[in-house]
Short mmCIF file of N, CA and C and ligand atoms in Angstrom, two decimals:
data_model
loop_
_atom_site.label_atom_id
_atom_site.label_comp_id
_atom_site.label_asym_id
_atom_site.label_seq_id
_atom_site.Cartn_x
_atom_site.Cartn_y
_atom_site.Cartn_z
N UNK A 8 -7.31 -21.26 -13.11
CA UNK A 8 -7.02 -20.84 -11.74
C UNK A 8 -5.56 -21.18 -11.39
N UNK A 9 -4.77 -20.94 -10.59
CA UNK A 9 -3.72 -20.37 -10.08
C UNK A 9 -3.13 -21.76 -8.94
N UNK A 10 -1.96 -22.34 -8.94
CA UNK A 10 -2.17 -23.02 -8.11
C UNK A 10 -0.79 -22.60 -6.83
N UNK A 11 -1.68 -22.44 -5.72
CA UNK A 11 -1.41 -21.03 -4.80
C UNK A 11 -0.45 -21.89 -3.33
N UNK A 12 0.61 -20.93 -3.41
CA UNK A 12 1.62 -21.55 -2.22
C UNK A 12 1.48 -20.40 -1.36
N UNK A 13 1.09 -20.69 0.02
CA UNK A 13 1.31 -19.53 0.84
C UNK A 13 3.19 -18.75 0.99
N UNK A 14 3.16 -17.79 1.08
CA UNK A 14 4.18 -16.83 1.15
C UNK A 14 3.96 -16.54 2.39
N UNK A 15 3.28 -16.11 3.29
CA UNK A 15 3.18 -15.34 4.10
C UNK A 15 2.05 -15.62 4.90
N UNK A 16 2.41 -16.40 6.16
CA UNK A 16 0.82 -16.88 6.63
C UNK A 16 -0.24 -15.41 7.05
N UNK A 17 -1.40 -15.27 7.40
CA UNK A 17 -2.52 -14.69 8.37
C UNK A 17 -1.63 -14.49 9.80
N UNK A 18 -0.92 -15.45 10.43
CA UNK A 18 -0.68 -14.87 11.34
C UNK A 18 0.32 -14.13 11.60
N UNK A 19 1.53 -14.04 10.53
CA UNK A 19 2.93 -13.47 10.02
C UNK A 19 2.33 -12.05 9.75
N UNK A 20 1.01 -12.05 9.17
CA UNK A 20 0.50 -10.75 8.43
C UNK A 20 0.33 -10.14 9.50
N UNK A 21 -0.65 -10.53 10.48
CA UNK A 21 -1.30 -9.64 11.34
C UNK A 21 -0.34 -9.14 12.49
N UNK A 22 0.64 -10.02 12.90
CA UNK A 22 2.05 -9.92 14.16
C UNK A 22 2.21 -8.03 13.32
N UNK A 23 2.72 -8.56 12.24
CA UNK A 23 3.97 -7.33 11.49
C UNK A 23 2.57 -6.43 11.68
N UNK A 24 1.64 -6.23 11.54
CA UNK A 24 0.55 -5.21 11.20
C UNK A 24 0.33 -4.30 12.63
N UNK A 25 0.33 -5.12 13.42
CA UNK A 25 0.38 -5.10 15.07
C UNK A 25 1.74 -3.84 14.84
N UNK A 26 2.69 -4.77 14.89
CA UNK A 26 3.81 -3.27 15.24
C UNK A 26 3.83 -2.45 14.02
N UNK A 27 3.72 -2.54 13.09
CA UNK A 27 3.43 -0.57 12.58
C UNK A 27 2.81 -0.53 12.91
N UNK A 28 1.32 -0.30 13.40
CA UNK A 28 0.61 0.41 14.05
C UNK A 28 1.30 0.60 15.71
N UNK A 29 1.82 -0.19 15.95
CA UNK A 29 2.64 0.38 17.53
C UNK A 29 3.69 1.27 16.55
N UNK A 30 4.18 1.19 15.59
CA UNK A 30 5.28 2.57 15.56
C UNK A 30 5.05 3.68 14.67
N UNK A 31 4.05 3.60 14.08
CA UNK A 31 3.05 5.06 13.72
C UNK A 31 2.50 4.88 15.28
N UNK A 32 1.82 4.71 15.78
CA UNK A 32 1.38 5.58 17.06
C UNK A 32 2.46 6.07 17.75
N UNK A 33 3.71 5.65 17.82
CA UNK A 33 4.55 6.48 18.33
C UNK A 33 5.37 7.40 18.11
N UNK A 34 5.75 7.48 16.95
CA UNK A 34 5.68 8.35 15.69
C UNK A 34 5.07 9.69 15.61
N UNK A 35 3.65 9.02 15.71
CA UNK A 35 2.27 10.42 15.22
C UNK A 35 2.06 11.07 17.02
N UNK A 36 2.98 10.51 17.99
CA UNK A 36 2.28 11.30 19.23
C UNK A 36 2.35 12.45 19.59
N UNK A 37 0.29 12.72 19.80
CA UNK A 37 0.18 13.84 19.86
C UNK A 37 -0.23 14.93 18.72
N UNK A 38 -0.50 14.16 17.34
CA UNK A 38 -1.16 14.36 15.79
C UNK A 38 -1.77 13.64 15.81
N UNK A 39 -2.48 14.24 14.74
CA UNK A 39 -3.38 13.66 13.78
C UNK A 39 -2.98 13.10 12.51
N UNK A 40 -3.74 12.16 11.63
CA UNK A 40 -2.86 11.57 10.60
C UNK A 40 -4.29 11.47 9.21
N UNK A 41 -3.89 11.61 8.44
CA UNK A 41 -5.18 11.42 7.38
C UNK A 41 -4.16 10.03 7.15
N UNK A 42 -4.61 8.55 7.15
CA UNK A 42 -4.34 7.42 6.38
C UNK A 42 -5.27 7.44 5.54
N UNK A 43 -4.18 7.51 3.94
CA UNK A 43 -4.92 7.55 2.79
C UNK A 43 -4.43 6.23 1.77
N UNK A 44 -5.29 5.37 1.71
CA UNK A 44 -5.57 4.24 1.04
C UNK A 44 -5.62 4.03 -0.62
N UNK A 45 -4.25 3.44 -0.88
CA UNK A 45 -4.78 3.56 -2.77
C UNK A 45 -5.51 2.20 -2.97
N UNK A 46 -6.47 2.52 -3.25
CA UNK A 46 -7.79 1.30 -3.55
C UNK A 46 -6.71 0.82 -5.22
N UNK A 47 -7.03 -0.71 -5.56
CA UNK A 47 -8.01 -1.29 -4.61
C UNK A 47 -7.29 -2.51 -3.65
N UNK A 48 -5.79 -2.47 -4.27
CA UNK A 48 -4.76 -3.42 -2.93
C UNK A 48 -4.58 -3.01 -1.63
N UNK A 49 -4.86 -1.53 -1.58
CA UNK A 49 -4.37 -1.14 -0.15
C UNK A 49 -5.34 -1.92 0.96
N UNK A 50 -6.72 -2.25 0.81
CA UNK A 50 -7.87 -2.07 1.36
C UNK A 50 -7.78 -2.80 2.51
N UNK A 51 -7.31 -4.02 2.16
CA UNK A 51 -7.44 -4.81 3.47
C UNK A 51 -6.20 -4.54 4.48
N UNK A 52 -4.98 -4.31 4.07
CA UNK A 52 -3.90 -3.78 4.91
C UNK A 52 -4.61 -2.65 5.37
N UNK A 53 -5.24 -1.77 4.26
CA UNK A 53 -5.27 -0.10 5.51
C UNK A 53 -6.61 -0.90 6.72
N UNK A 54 -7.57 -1.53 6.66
CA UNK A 54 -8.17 -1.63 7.28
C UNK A 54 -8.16 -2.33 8.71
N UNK A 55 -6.78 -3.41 8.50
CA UNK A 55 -6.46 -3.86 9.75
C UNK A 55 -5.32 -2.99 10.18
N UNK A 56 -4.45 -2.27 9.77
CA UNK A 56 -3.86 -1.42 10.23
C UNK A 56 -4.35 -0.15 11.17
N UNK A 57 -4.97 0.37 10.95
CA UNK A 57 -6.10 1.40 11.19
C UNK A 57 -6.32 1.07 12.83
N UNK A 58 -7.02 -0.41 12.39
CA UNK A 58 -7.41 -0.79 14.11
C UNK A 58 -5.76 -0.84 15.36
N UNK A 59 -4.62 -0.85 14.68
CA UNK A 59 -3.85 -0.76 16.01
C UNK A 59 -2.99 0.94 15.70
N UNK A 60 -3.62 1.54 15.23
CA UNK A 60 -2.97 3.09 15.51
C UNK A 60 -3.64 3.68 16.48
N UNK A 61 -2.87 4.79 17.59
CA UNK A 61 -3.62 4.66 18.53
C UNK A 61 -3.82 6.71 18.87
N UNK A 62 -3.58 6.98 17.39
CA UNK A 62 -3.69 8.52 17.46
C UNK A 62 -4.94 8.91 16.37
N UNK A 63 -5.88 10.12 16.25
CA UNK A 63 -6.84 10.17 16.10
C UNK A 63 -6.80 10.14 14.25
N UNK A 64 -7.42 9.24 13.48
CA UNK A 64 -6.90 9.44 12.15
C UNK A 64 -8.23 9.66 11.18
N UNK A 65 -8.52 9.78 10.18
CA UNK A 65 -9.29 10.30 9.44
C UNK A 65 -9.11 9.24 7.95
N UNK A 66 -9.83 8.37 7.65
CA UNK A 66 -9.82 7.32 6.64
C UNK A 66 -10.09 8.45 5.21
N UNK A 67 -9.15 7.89 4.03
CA UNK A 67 -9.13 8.60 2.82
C UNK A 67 -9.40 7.68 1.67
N UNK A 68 -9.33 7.66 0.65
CA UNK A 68 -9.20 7.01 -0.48
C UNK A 68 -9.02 7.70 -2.10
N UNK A 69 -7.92 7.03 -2.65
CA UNK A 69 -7.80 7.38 -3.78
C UNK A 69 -7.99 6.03 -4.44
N UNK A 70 -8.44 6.10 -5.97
CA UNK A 70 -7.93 5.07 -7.32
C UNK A 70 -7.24 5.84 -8.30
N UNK A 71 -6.47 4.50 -8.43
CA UNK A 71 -5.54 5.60 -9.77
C UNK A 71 -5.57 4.45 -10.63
N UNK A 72 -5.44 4.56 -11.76
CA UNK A 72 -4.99 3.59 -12.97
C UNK A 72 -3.80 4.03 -13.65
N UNK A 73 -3.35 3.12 -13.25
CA UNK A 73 -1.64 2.80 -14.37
C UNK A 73 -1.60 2.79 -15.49
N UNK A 74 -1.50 3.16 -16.74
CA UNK A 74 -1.50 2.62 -17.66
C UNK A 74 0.19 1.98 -17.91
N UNK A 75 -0.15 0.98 -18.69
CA UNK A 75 0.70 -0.08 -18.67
C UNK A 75 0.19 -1.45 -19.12
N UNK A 76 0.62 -2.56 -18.96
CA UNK A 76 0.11 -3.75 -19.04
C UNK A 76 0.01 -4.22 -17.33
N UNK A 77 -0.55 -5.49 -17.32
CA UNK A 77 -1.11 -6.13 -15.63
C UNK A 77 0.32 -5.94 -15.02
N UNK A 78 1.04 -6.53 -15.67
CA UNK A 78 2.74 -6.87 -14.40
C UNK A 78 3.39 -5.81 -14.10
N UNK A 79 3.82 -4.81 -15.05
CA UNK A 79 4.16 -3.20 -14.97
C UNK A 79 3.82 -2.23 -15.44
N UNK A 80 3.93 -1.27 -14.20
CA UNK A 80 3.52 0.07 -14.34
C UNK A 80 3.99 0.98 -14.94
N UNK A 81 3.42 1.90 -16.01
CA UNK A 81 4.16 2.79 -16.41
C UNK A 81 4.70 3.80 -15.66
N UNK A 82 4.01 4.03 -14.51
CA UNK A 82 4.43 5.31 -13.94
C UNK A 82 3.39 6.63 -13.69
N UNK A 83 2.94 6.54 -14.90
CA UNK A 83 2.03 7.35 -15.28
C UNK A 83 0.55 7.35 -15.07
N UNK A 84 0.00 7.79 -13.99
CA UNK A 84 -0.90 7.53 -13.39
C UNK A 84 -2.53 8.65 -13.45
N UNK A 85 -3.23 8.00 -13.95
CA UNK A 85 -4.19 8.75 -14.08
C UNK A 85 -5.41 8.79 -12.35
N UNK A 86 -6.08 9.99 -12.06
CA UNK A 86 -6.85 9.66 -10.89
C UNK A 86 -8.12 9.31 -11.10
N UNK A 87 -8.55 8.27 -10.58
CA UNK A 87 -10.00 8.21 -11.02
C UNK A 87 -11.30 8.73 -9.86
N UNK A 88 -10.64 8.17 -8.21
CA UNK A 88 -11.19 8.79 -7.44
C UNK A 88 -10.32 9.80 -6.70
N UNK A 89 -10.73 10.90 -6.27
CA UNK A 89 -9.38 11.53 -5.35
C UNK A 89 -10.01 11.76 -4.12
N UNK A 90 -9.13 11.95 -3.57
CA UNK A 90 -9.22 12.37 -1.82
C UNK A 90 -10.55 12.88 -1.53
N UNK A 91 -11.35 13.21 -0.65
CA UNK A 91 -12.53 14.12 -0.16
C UNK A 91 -12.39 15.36 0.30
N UNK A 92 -11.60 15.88 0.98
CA UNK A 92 -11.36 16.54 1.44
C UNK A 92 -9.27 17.51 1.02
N UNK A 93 -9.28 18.60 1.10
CA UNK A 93 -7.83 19.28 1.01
C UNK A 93 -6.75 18.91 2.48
N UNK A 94 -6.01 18.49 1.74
CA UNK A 94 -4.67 18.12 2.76
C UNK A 94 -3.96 19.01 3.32
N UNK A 95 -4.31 20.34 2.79
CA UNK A 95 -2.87 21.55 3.52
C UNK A 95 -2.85 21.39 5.01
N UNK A 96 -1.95 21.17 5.38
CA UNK A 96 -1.08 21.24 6.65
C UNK A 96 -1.34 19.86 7.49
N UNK A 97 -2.08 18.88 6.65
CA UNK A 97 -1.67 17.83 7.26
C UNK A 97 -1.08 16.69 7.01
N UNK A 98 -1.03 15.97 8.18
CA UNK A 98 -0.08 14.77 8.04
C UNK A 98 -0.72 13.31 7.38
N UNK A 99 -0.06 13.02 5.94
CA UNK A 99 -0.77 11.93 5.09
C UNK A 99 0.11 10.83 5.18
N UNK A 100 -0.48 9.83 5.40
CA UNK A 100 0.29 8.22 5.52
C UNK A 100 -0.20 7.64 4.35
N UNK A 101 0.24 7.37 3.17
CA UNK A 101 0.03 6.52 2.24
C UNK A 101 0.31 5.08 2.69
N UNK A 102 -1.23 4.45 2.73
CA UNK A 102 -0.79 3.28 2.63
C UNK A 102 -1.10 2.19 1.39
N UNK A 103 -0.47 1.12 0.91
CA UNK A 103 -0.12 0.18 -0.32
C UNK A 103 -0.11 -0.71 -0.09
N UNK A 104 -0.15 -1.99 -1.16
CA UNK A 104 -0.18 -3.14 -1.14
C UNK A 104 1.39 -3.22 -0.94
N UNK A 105 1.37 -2.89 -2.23
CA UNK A 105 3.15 -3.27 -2.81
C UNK A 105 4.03 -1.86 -3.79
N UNK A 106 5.30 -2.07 -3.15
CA UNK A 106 6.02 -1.04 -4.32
C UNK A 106 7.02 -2.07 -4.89
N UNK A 107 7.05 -1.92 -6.63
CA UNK A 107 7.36 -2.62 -7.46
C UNK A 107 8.61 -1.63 -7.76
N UNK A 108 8.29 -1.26 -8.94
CA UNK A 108 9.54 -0.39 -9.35
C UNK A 108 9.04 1.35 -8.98
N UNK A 109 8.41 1.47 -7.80
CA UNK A 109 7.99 2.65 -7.45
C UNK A 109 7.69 4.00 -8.21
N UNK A 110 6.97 3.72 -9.83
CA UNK A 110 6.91 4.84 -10.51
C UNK A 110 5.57 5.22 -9.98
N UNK A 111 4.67 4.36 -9.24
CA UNK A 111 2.85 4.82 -9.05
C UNK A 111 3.23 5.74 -7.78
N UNK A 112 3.81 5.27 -6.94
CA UNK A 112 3.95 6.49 -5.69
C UNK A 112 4.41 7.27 -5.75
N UNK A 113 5.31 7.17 -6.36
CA UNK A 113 6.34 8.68 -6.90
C UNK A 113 5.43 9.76 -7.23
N UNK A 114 4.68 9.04 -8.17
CA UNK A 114 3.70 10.00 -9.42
C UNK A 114 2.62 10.68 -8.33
N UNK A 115 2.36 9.65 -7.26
CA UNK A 115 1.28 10.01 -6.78
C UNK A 115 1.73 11.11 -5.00
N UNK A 116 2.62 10.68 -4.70
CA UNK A 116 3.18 12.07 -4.32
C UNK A 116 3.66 12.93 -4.57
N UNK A 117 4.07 12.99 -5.91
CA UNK A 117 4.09 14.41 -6.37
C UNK A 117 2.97 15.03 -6.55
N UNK A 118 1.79 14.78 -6.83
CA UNK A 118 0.49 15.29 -6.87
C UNK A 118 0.43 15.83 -5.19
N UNK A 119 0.23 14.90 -4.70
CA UNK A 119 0.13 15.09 -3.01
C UNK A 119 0.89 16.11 -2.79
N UNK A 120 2.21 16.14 -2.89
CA UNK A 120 3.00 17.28 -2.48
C UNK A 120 2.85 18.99 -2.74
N UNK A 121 1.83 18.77 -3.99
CA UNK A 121 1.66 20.47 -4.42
C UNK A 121 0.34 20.92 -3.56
N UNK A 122 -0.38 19.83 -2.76
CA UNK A 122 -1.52 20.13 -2.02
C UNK A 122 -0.81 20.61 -0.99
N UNK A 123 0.46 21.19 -0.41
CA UNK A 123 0.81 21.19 0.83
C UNK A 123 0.29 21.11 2.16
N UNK A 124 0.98 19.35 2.52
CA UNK A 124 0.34 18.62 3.49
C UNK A 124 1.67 18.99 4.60
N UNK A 125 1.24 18.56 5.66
CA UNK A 125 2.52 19.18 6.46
C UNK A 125 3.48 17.84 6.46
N UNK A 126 3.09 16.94 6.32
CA UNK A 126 4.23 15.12 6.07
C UNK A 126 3.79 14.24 4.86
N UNK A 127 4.46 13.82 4.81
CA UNK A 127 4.23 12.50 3.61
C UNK A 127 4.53 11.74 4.00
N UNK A 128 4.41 10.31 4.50
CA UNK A 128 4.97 9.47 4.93
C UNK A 128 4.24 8.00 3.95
N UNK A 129 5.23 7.08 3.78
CA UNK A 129 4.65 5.64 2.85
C UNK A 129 4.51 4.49 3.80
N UNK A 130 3.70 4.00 3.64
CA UNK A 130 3.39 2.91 4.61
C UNK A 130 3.09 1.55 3.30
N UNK A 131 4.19 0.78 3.64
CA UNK A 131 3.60 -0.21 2.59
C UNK A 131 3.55 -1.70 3.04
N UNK A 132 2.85 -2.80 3.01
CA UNK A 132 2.88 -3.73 3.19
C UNK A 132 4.14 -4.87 2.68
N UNK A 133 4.12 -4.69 1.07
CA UNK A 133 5.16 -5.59 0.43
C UNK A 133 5.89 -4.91 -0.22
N UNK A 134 7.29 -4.90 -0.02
CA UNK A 134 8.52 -4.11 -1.22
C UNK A 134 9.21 -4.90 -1.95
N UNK A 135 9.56 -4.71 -3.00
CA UNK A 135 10.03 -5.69 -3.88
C UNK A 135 11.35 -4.57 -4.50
N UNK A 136 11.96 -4.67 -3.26
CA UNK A 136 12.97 -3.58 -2.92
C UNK A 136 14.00 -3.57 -4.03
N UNK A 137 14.28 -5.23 -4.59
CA UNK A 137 15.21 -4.70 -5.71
C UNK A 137 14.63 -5.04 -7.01
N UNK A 138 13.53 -4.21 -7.23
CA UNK A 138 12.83 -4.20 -8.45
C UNK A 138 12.61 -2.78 -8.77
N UNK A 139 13.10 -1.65 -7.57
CA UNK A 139 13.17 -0.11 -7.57
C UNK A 139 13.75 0.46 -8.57
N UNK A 140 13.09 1.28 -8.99
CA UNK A 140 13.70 1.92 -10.65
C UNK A 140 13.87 3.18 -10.30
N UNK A 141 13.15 3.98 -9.44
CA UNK A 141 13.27 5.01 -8.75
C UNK A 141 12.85 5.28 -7.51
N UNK A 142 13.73 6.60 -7.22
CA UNK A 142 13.73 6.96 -5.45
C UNK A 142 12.46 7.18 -5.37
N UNK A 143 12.08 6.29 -3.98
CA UNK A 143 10.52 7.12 -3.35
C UNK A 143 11.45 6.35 -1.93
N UNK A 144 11.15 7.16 -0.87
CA UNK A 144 11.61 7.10 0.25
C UNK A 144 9.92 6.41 1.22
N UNK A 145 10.40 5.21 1.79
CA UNK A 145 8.94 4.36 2.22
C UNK A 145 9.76 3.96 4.19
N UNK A 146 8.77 4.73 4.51
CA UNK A 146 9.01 5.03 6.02
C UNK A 146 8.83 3.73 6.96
N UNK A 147 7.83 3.16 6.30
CA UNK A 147 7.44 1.62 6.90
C UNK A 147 7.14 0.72 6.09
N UNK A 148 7.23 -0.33 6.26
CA UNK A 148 7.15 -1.86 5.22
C UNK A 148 7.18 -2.94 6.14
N UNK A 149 6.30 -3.47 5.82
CA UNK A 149 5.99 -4.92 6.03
C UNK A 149 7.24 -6.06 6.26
N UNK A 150 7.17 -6.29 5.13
CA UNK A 150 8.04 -7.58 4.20
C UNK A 150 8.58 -6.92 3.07
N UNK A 151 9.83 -7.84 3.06
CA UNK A 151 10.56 -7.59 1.55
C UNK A 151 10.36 -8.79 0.94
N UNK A 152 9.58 -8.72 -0.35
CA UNK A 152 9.53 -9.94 -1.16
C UNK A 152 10.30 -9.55 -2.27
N UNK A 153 11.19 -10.89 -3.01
CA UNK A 153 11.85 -11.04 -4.21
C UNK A 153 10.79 -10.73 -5.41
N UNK A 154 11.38 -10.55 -6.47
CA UNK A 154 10.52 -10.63 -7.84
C UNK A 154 9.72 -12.13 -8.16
N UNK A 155 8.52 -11.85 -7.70
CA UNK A 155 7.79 -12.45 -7.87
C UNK A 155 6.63 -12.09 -7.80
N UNK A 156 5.69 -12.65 -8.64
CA UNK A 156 4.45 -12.18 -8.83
C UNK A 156 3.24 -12.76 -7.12
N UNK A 157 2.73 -12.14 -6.72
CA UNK A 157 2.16 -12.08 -5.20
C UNK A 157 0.91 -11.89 -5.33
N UNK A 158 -0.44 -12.46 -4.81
CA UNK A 158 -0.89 -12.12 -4.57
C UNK A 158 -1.63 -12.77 -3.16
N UNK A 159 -3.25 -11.85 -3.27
CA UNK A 159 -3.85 -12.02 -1.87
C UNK A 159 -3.57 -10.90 -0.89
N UNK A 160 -4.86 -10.71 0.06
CA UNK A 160 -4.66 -9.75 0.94
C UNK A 160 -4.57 -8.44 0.34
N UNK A 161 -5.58 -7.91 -0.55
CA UNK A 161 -5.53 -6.84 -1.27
C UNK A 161 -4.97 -7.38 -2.75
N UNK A 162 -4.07 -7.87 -2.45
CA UNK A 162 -3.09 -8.02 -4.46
C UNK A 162 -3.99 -8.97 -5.05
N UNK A 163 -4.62 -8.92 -6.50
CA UNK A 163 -4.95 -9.21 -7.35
C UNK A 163 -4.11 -9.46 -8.70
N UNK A 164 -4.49 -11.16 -9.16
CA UNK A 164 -5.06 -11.22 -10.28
C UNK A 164 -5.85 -11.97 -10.99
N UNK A 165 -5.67 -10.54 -12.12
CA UNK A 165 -6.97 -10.36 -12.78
C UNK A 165 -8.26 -10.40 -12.16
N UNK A 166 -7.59 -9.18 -10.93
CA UNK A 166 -8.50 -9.00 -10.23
C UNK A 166 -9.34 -9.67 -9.28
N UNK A 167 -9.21 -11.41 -9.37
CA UNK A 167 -9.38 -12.49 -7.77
C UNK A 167 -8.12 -12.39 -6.97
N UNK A 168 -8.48 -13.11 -6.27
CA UNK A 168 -7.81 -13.72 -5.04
C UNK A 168 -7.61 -12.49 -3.78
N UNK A 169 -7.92 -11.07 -4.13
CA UNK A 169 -7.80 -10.42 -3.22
C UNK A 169 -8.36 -10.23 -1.94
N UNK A 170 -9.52 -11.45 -1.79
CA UNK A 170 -9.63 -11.82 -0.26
C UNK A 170 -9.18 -13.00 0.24
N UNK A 171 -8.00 -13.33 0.15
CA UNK A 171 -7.34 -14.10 0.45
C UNK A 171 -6.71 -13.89 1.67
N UNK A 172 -6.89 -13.97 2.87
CA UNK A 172 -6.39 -13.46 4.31
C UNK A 172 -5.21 -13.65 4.46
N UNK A 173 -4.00 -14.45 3.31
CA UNK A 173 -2.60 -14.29 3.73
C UNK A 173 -2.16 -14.05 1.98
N UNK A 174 -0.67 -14.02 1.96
CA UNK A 174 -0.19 -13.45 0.75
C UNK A 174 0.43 -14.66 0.15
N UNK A 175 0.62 -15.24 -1.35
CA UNK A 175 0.53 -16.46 -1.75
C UNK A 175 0.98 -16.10 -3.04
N UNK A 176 2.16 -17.38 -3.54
CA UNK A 176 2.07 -17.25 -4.95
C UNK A 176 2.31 -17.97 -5.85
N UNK A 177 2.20 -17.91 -6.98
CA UNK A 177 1.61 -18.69 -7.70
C UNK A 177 2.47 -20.09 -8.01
N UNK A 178 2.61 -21.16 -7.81
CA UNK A 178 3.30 -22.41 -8.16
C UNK A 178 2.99 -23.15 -9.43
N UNK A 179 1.78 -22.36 -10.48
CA UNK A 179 1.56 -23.52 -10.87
C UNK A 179 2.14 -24.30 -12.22
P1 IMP B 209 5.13 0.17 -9.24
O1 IMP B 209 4.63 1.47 -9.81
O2 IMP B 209 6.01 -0.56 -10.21
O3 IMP B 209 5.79 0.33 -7.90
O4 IMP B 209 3.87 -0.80 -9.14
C1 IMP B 209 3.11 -0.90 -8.01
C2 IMP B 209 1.78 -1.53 -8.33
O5 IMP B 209 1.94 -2.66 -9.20
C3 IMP B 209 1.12 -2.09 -7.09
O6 IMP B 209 0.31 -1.13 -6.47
C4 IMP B 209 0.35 -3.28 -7.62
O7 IMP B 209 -0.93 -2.86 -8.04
C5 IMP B 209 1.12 -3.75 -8.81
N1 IMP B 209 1.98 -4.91 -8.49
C6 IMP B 209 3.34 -4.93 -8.49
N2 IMP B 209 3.80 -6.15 -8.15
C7 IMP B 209 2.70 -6.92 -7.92
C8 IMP B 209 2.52 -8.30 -7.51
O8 IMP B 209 3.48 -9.08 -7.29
N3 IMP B 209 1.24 -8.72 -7.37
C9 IMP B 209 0.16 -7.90 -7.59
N4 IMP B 209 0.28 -6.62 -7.96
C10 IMP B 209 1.54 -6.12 -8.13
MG1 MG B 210 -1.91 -1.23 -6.43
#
């Protein structure tokens, strides 16, 4: 087991969670929004997020698998669950745990993009802004964390600690 330093308290999380949802609702006024969730880090961010948007939205979910090893992504993303429903002409908020070197969102809005949705917009919790290998343009973010391995609050490893109500890492 892991011996775990908070990064980011529960109440740091939920303040910042509070205002994007005050600036997607101001944003989306007067739309509709499909928030679409990449399982399985997004889960707990999209779910407290959700509760302070204040325009009418429609819950989604995708899984994708990376292939790669645990720490990086190839890029290359296979789907395992997809959306429910067709996106043409509407407005999709991706929301994420974390963008690393941004090859999984990239990959995964380009898929999105040939469904023609009328917006794309990225909503991410943690950026690890100078670990970017390529352009993906991310409309909202949380926190900027350094290179370091994170988890809690959706982020896993080896798949624990992801109910961990604040974001934490590893000291040990
Ligand atoms: P990217 O394609 O390099 O941007 O990788 C993004 C994905 O890598 C995230 O959705 C996470 O699943 C995973 N990831 C990247 N950094 C971390 C981390 O510090 N902790 C846990 N997962 C991470
Ligand atoms: Mg992920």
């Amino acid at each position: 087991m892991l011996k775990l330093e908070t990064l980011i308290s529960e109440q740091e999380l939920q303040k910042r969670i509070r205002e994007l949802g005050a600036q997607i609702t101001s944003d989306y006024e007067g739309q509709e929004i499909i928030v679409l969730c990449i399982l399985k880090g997004g889960v707990m961010f999209m779910t407290d997020l959700v509760k302070h948007i204040q325009v009418p939205i429609k819950m989604e979910f995708m899984v994708v698998s990376s292939y790669g090893d645990a720490y990086k992504s190839s890029g290359v993303v296979k789907i395992l669950k997809d959306l429910d429903e067709p996106i043409e002409g509407k407005n999709i908020l991706i929301v994420e745990d974390i963008i690393d070197s941004g090859r999984t969102l990239r990959y995964i809005k380009n898929i999105l993009k040939e469904r023609s949705p009328k917006s794309i917009s990225i909503c991410t919790l943690l950026d690890k802004v100078e670990q970017r290998e390529t352009t993906v343009s991310v409309q909202y973010s949380g926190f900027t964390v350094g290179d370091e391995f994170v988890i809690g609050y959706g982020l896993d490893y080896k798949q624990y600690y992801r109910n961990l109500p604040y974001i934490a890492v590893n000291k040990g």
